[in-house]
PDB file of C-alpha atoms in Angstrom:
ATOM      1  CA  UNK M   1       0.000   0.000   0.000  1.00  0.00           C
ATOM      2  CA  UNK M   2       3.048   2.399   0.184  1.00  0.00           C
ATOM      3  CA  UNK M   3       2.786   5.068  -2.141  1.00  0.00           C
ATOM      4  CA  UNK M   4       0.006   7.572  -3.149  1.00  0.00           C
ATOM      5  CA  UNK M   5      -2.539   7.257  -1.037  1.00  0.00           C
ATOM      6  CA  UNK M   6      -5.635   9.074  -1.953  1.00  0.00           C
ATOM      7  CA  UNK M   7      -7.925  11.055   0.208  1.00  0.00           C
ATOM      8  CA  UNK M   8     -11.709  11.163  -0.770  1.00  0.00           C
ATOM      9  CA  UNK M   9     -14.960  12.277   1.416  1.00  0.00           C
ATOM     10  CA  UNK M  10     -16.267   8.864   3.163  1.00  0.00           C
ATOM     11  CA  UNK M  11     -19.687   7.468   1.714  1.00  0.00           C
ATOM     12  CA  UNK M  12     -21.575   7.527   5.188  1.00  0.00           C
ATOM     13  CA  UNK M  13     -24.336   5.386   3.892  1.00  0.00           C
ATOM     14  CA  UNK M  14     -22.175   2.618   3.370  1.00  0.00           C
ATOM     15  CA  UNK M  15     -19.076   3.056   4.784  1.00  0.00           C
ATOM     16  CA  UNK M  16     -19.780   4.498   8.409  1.00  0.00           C
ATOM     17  CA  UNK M  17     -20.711   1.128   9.792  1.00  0.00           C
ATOM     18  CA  UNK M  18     -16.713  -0.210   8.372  1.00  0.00           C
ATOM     19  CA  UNK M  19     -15.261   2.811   9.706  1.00  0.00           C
ATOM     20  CA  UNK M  20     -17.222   1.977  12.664  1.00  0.00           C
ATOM     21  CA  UNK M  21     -16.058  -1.922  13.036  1.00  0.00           C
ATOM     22  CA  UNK M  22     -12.362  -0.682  12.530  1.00  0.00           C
ATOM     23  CA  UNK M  23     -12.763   1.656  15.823  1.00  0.00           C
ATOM     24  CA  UNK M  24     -14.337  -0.760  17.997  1.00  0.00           C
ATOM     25  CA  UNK M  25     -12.092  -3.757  17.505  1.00  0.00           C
ATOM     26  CA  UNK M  26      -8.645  -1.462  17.679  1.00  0.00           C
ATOM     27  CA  UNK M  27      -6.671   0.682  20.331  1.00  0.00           C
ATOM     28  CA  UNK M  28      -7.122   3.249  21.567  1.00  0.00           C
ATOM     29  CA  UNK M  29     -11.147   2.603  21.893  1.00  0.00           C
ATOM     30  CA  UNK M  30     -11.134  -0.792  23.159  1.00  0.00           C
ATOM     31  CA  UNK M  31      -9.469   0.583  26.081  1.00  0.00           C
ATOM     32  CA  UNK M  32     -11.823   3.839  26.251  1.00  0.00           C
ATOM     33  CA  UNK M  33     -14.407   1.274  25.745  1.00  0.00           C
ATOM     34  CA  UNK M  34     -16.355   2.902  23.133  1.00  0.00           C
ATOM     35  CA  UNK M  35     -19.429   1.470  21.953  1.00  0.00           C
ATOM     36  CA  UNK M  36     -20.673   0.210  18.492  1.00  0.00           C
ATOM     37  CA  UNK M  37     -23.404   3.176  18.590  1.00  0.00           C
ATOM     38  CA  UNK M  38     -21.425   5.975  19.454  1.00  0.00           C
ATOM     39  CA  UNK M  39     -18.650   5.547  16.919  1.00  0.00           C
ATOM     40  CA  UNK M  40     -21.639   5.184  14.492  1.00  0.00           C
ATOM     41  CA  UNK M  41     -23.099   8.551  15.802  1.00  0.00           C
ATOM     42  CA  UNK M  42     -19.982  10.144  15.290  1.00  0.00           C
ATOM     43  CA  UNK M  43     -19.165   9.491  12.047  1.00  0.00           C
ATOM     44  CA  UNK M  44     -22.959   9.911  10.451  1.00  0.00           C
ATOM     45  CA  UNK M  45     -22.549  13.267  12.247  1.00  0.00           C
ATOM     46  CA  UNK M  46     -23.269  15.815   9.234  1.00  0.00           C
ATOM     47  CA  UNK M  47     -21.758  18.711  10.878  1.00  0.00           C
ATOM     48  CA  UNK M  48     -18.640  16.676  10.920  1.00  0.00           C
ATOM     49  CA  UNK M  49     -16.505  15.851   8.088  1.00  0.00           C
ATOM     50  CA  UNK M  50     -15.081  12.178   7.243  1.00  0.00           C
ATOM     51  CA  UNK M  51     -12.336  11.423   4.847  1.00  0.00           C
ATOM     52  CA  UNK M  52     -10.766   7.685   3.584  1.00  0.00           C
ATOM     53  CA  UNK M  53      -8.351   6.156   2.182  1.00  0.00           C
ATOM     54  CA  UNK M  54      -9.610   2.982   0.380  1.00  0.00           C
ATOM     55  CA  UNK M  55      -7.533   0.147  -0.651  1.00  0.00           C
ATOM     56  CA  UNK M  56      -8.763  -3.511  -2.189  1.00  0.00           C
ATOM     57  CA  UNK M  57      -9.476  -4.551   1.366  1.00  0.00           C
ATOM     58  CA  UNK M  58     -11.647  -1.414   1.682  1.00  0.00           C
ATOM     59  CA  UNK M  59     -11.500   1.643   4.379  1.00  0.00           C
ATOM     60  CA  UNK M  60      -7.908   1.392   5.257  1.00  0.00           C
ATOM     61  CA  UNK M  61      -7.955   4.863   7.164  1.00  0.00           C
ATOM     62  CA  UNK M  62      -9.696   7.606   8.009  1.00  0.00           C
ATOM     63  CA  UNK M  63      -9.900  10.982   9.550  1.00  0.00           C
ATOM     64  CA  UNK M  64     -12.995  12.960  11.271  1.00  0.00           C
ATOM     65  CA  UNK M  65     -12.669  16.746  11.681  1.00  0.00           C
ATOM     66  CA  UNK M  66     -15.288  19.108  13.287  1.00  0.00           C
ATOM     67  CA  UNK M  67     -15.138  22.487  12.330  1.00  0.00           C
ATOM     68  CA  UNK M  68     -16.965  24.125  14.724  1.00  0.00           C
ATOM     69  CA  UNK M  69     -16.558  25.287  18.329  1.00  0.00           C
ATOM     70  CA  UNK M  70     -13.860  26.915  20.609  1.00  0.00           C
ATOM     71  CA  UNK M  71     -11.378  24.539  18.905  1.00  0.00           C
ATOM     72  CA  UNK M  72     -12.300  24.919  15.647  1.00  0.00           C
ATOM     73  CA  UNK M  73      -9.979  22.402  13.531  1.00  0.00           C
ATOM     74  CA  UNK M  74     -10.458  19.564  15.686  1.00  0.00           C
ATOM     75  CA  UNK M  75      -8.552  16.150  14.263  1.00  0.00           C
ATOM     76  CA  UNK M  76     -11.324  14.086  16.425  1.00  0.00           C
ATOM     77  CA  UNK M  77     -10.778  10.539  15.473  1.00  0.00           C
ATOM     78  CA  UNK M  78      -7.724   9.561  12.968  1.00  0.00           C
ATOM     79  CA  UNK M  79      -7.794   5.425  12.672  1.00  0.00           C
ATOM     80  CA  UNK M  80      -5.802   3.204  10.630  1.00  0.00           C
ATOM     81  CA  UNK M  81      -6.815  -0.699   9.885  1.00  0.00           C
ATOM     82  CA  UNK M  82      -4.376  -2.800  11.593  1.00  0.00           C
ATOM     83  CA  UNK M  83      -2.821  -4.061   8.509  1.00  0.00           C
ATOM     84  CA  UNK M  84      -2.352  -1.029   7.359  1.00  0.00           C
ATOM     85  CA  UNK M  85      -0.616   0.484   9.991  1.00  0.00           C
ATOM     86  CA  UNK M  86       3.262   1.472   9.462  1.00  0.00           C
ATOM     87  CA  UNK M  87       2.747   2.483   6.026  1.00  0.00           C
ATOM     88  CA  UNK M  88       2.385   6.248   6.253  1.00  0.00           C
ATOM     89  CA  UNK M  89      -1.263   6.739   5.735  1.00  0.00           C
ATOM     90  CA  UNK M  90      -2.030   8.049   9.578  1.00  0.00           C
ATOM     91  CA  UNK M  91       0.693  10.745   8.689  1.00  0.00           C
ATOM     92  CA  UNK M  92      -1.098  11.232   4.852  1.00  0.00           C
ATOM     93  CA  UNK M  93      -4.331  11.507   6.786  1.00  0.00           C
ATOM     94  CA  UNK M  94      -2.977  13.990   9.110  1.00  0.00           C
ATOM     95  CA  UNK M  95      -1.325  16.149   6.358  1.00  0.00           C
ATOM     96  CA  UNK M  96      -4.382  15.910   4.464  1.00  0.00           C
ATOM     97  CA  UNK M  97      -6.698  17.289   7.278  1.00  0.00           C
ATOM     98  CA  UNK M  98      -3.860  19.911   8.581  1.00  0.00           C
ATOM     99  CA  UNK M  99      -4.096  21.121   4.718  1.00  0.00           C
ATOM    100  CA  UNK M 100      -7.769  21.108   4.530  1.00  0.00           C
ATOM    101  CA  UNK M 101      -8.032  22.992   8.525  1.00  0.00           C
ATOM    102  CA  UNK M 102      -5.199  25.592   7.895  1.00  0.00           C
ATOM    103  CA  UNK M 103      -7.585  26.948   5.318  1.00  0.00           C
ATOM    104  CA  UNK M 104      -9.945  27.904   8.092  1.00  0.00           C
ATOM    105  CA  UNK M 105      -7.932  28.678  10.519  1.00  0.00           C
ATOM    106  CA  UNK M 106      -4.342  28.266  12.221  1.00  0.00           C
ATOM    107  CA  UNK M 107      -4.834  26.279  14.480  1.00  0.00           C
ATOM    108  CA  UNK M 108      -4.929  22.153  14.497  1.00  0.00           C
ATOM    109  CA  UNK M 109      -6.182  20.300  17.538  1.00  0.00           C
ATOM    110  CA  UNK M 110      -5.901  16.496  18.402  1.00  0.00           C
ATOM    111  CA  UNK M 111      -6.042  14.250  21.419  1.00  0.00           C
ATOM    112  CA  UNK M 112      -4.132  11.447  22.150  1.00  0.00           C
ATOM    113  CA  UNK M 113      -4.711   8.985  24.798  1.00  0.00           C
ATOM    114  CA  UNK M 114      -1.919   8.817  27.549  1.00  0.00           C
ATOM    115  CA  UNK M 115      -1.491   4.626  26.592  1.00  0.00           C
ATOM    116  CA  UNK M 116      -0.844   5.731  22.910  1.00  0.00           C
ATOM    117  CA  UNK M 117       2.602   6.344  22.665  1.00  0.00           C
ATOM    118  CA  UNK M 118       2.885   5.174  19.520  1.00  0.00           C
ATOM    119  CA  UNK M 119      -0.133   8.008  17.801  1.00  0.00           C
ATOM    120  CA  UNK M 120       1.524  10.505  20.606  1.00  0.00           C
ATOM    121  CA  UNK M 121       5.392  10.070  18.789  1.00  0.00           C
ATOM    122  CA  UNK M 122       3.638  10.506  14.955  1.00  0.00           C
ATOM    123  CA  UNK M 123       1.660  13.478  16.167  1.00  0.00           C
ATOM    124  CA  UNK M 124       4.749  15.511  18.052  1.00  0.00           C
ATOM    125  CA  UNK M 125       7.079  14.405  14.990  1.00  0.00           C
ATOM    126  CA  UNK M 126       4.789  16.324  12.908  1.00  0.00           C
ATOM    127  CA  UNK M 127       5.017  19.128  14.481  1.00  0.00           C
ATOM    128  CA  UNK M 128       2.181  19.352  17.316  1.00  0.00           C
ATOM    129  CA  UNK M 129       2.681  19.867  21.197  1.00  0.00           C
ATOM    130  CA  UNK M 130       1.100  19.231  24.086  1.00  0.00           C
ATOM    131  CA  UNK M 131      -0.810  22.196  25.563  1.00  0.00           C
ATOM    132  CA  UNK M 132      -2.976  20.535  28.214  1.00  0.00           C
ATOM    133  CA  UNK M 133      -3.976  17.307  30.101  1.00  0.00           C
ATOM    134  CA  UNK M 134      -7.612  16.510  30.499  1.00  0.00           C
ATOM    135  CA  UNK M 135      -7.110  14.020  33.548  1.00  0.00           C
ATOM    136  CA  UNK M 136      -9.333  10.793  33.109  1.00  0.00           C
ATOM    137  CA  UNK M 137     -11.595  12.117  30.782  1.00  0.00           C
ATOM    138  CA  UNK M 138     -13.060   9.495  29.327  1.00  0.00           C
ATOM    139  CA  UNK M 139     -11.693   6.395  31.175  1.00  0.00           C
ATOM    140  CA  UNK M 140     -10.695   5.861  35.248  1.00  0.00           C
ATOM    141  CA  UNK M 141      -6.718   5.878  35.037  1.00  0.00           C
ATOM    142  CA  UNK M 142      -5.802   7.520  31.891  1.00  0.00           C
ATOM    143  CA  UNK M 143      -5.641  10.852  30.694  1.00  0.00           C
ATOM    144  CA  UNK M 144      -6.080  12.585  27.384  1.00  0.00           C
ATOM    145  CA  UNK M 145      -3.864  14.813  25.659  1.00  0.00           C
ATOM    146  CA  UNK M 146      -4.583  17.957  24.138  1.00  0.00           C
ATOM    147  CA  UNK M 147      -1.907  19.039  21.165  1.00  0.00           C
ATOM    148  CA  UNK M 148      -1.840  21.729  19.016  1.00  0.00           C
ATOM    149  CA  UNK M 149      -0.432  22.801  15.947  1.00  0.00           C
ATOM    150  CA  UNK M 150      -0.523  26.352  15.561  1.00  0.00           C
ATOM    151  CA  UNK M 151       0.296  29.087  12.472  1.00  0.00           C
ATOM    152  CA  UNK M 152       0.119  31.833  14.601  1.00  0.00           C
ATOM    153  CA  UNK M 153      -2.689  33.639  16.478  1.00  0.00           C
ATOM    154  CA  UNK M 154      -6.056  34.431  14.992  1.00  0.00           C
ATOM    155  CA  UNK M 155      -5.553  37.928  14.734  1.00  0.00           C
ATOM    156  CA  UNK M 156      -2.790  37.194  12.322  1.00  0.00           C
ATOM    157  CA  UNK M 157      -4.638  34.593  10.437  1.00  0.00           C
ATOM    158  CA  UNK M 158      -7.813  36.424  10.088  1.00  0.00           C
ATOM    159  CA  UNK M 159      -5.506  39.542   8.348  1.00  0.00           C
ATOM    160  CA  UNK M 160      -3.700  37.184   6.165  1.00  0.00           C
ATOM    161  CA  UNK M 161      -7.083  35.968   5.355  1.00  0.00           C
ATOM    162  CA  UNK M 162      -9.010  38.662   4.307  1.00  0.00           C
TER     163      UNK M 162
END
């Protein structure tokens, strides 16, 4: 699979229930026990956007951003079929919603759980840092990360912008 890996919008009709199935049966959300339905909810969320990377085997990653809110470029879920993994397509993912976020603003925001060191080495090589610790937020004994990649402040942005 090494080599150009293509980035399209996710069919939600019949791909969120894949996407779904690769979350539930892979770290880090069998350890933040997340559920069937609420993976499902997330990703048939329209105000969110999902992109894929599709190989013979079908979804072999994907990325959800949101948009909206206080963090506005939020990197919520970035997931990579086992098999997959190593390859480079969580950092093409990454790239490709950093590209796609920068557009609307510079700043990119991700968590990683405190048991991922693996995710947490790909996201600080490139190029995000931690900026806060959200003890046991969604699981008794481990903590989630907040990082941040940042272009500058939004004052600057917004004049660059205009």
């Amino acid at each position: 699979m090494k080599g150009d890996h293509k980035v399209e919008p996710l069919d939600r009709n019949t791909e969120a229930v894949e996407c779904a199935e690769l979350m539930v049966t892979s770290e880090p959300w069998l350890t933040l026990r997340l559920s069937r339905e609420t993976a499902l909810a997330v990703l048939t969320d329209s105000a969110k956007e999902v992109h894929a990377i599709r190989d013979a085997n079908g979804i072999a990653g994907f990325v959800v951003i949101d948009m909206r809110g206080l963090l506005r470029g939020y990197v919520q879920i970035l997931c990579v079929r086992a098999d997959c993994r190593r390859q480079g397509l969580g950092s093409t993912l990454l790239r490709w919603a950093e590209e796609r976020i920068f557009r609307e603003s510079p700043n990119v925001f991700i968590c990683v759980s405190s048991f991922n060191a693996g995710a947490r080495r790909l996201y600080e090589r490139l190029g995000f840092e931690v900026v806060g610790t959200l003890r046991e937020l969604v699981v008794p004994g481990h903590d989630e990360l907040l990082l941040r990649k940042t272009k500058g402040t939004w004052e600057a942005f917004r004049k660059t912008s205009a």
